[in-house]
PDB file of C-alpha atoms in Angstrom:
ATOM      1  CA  UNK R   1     275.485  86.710 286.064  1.00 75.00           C
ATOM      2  CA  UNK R   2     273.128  85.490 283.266  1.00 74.00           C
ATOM      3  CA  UNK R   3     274.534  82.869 281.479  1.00 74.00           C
ATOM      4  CA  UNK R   4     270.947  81.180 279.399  1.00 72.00           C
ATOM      5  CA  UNK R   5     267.679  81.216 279.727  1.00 67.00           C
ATOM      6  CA  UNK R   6     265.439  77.845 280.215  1.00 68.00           C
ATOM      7  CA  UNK R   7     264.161  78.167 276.994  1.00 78.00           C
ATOM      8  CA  UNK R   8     267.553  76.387 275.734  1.00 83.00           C
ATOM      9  CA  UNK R   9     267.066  73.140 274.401  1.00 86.00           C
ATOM     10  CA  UNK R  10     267.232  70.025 276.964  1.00 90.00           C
ATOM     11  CA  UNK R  11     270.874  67.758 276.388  1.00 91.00           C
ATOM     12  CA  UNK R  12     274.775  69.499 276.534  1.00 93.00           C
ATOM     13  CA  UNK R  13     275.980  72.929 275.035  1.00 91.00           C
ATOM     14  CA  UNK R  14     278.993  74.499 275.198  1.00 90.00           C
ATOM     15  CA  UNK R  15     279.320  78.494 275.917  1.00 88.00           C
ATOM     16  CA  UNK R  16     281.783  80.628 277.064  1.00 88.00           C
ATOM     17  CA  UNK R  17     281.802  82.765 280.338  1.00 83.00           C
ATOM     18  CA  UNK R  18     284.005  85.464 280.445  1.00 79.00           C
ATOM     19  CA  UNK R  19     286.246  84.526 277.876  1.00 81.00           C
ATOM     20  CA  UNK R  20     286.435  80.543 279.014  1.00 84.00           C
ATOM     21  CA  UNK R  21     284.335  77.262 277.629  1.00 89.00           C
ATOM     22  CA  UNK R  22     281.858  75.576 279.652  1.00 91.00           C
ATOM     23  CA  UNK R  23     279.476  72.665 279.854  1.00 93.00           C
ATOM     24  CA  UNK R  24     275.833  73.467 280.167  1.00 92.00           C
ATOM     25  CA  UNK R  25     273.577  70.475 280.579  1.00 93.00           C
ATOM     26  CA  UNK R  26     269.930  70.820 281.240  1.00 90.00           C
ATOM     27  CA  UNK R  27     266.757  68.477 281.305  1.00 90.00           C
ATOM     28  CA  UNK R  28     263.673  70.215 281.675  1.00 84.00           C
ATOM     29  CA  UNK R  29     264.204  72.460 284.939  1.00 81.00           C
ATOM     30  CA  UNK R  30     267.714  71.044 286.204  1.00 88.00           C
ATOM     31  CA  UNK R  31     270.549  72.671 284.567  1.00 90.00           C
ATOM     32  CA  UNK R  32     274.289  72.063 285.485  1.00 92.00           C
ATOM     33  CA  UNK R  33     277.453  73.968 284.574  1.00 93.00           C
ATOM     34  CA  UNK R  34     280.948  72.147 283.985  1.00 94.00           C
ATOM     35  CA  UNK R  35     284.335  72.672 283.633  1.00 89.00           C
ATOM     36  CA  UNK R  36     285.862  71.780 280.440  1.00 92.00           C
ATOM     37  CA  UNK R  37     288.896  71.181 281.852  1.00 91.00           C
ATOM     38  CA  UNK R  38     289.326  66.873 283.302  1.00 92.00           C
ATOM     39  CA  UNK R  39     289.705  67.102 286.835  1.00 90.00           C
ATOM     40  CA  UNK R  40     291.975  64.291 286.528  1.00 87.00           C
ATOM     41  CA  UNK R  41     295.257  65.635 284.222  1.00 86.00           C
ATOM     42  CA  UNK R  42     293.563  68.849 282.978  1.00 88.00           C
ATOM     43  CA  UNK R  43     292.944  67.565 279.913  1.00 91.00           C
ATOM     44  CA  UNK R  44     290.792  69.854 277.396  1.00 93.00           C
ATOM     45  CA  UNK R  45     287.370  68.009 277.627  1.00 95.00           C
ATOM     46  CA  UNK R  46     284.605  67.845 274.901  1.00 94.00           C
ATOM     47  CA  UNK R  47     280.874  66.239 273.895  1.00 92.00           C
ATOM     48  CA  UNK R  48     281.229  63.041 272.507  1.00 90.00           C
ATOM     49  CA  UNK R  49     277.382  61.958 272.325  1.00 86.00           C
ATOM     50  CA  UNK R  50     275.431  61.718 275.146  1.00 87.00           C
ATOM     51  CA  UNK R  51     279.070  62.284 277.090  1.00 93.00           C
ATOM     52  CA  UNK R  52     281.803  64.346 278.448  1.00 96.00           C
ATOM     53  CA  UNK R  53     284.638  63.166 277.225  1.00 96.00           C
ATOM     54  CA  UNK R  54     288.715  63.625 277.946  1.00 94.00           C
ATOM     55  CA  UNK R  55     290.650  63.805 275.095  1.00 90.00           C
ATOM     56  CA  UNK R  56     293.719  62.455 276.973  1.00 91.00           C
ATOM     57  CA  UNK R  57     292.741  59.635 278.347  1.00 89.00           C
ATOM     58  CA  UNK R  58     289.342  58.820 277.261  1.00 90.00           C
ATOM     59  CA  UNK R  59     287.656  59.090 280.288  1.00 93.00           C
ATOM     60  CA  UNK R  60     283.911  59.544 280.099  1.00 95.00           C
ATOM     61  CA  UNK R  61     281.814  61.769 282.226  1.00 96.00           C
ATOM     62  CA  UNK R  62     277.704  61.772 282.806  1.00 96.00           C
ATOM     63  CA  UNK R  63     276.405  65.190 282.151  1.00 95.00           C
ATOM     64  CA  UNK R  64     273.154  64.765 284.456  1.00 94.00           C
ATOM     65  CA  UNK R  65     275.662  64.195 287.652  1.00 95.00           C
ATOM     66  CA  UNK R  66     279.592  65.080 286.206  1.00 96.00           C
ATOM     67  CA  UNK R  67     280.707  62.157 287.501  1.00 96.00           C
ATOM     68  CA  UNK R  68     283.325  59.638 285.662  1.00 95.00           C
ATOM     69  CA  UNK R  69     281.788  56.720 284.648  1.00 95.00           C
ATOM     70  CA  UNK R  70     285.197  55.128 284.469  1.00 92.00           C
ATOM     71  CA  UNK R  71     286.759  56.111 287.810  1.00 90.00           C
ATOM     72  CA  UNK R  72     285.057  55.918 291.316  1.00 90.00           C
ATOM     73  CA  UNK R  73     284.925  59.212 293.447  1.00 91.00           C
ATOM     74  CA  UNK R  74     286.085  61.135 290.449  1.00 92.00           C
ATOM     75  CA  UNK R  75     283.492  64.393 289.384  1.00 94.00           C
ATOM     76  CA  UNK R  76     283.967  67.538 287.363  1.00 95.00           C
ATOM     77  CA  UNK R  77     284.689  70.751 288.256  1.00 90.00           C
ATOM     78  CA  UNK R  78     280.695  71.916 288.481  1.00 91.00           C
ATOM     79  CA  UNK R  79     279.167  75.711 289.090  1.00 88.00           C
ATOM     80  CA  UNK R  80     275.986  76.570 291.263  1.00 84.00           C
ATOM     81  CA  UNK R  81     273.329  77.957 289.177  1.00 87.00           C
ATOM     82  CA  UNK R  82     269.689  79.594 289.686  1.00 81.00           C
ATOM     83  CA  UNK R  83     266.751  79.818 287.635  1.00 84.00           C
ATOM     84  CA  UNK R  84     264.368  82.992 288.149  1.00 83.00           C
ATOM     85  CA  UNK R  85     261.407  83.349 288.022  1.00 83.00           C
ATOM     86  CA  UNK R  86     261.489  84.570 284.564  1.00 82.00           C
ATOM     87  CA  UNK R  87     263.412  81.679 283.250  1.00 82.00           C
ATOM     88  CA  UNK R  88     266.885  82.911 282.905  1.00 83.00           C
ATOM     89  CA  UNK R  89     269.770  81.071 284.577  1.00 85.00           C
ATOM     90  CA  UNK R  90     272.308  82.739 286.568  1.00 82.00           C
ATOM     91  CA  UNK R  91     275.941  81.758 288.216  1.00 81.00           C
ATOM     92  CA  UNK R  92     275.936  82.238 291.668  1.00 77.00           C
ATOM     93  CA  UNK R  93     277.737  84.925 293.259  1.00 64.00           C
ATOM     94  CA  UNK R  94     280.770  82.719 294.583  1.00 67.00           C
ATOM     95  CA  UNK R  95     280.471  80.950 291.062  1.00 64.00           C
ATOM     96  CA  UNK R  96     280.910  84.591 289.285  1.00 61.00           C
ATOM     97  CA  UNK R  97     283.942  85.392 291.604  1.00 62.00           C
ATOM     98  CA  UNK R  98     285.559  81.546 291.191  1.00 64.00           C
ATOM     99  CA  UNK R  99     285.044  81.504 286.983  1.00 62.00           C
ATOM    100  CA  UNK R 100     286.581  85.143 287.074  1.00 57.00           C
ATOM    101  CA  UNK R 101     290.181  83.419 288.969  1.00 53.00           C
ATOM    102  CA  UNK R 102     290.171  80.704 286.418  1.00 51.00           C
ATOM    103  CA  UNK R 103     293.088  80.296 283.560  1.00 37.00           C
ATOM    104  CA  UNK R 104     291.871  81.264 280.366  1.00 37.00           C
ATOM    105  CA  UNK R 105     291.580  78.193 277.951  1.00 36.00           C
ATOM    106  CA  UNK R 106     289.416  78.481 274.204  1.00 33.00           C
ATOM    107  CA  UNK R 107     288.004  75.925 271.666  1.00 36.00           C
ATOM    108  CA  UNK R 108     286.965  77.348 268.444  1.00 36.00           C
ATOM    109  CA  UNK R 109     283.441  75.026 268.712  1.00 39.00           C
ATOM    110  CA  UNK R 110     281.432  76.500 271.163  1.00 42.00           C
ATOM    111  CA  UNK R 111     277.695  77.377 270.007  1.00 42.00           C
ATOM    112  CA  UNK R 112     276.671  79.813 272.474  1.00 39.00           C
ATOM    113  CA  UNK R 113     279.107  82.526 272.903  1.00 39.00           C
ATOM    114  CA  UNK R 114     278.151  84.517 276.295  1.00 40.00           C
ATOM    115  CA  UNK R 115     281.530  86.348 276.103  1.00 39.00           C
ATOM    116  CA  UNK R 116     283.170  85.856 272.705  1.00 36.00           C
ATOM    117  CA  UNK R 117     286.407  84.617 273.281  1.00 37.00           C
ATOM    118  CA  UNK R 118     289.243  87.160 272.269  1.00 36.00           C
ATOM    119  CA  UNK R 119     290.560  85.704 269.249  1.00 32.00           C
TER     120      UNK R 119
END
């Protein structure tokens, strides 16, 4: 499933697959896809500069990696991705299938809408 193509501008976006937001971070060729969901209370996530950030409890997450950078061992929820040869980004097939099983959840910010959410 195409979800960008490399052309998008290096730091974090959010976009929505199949009707759910996402974290997109890219630098140059590596690009990473995130939950938006804290893998610690399931807190709704969101950017907060250069960071992931829980609204909960504040915890702070590096987009290059997903990991917390306030609790050891702790990473987000993350999705395998491919570039192709022409540049666009895809899920994975086991990516597709787990995103499709997912609980619906929707923010009203996202700036790349892949599948608009239905509201």
């Amino acid at each position: 499933m195409k979800i960008a193509d490399i052309h998008i501008a290096d730091g974090l976006h959010e976009l929505y697959i199949q009707g759910r937001r996402f974290f997109l971070y890219k630098n140059k060729a590596d690009v990473k896809l995130y939950d938006c969901i804290c893998p610690h209370q399931g807190g709704s996530l969101h950017k907060n500069g250069e960071h992931i950030c829980c609204e909960v409890h504040n915890w702070r997450f590096a987009p290059s990696s997903g990991e917390s950078l306030n609790i050891k061992n702790m990473k987000l929820n993350s999705y395998r991705l491919f570039v192709d040869k022409n540049g666009d980004i895809f899920l994975d097939s086991k990516s597709v299938e787990s995103i499709k099983n997912l609980a619906v959840s929707y923010t009203s910010d996202a700036k790349y809408n892949i599948a608009p959410p239905p509201y």
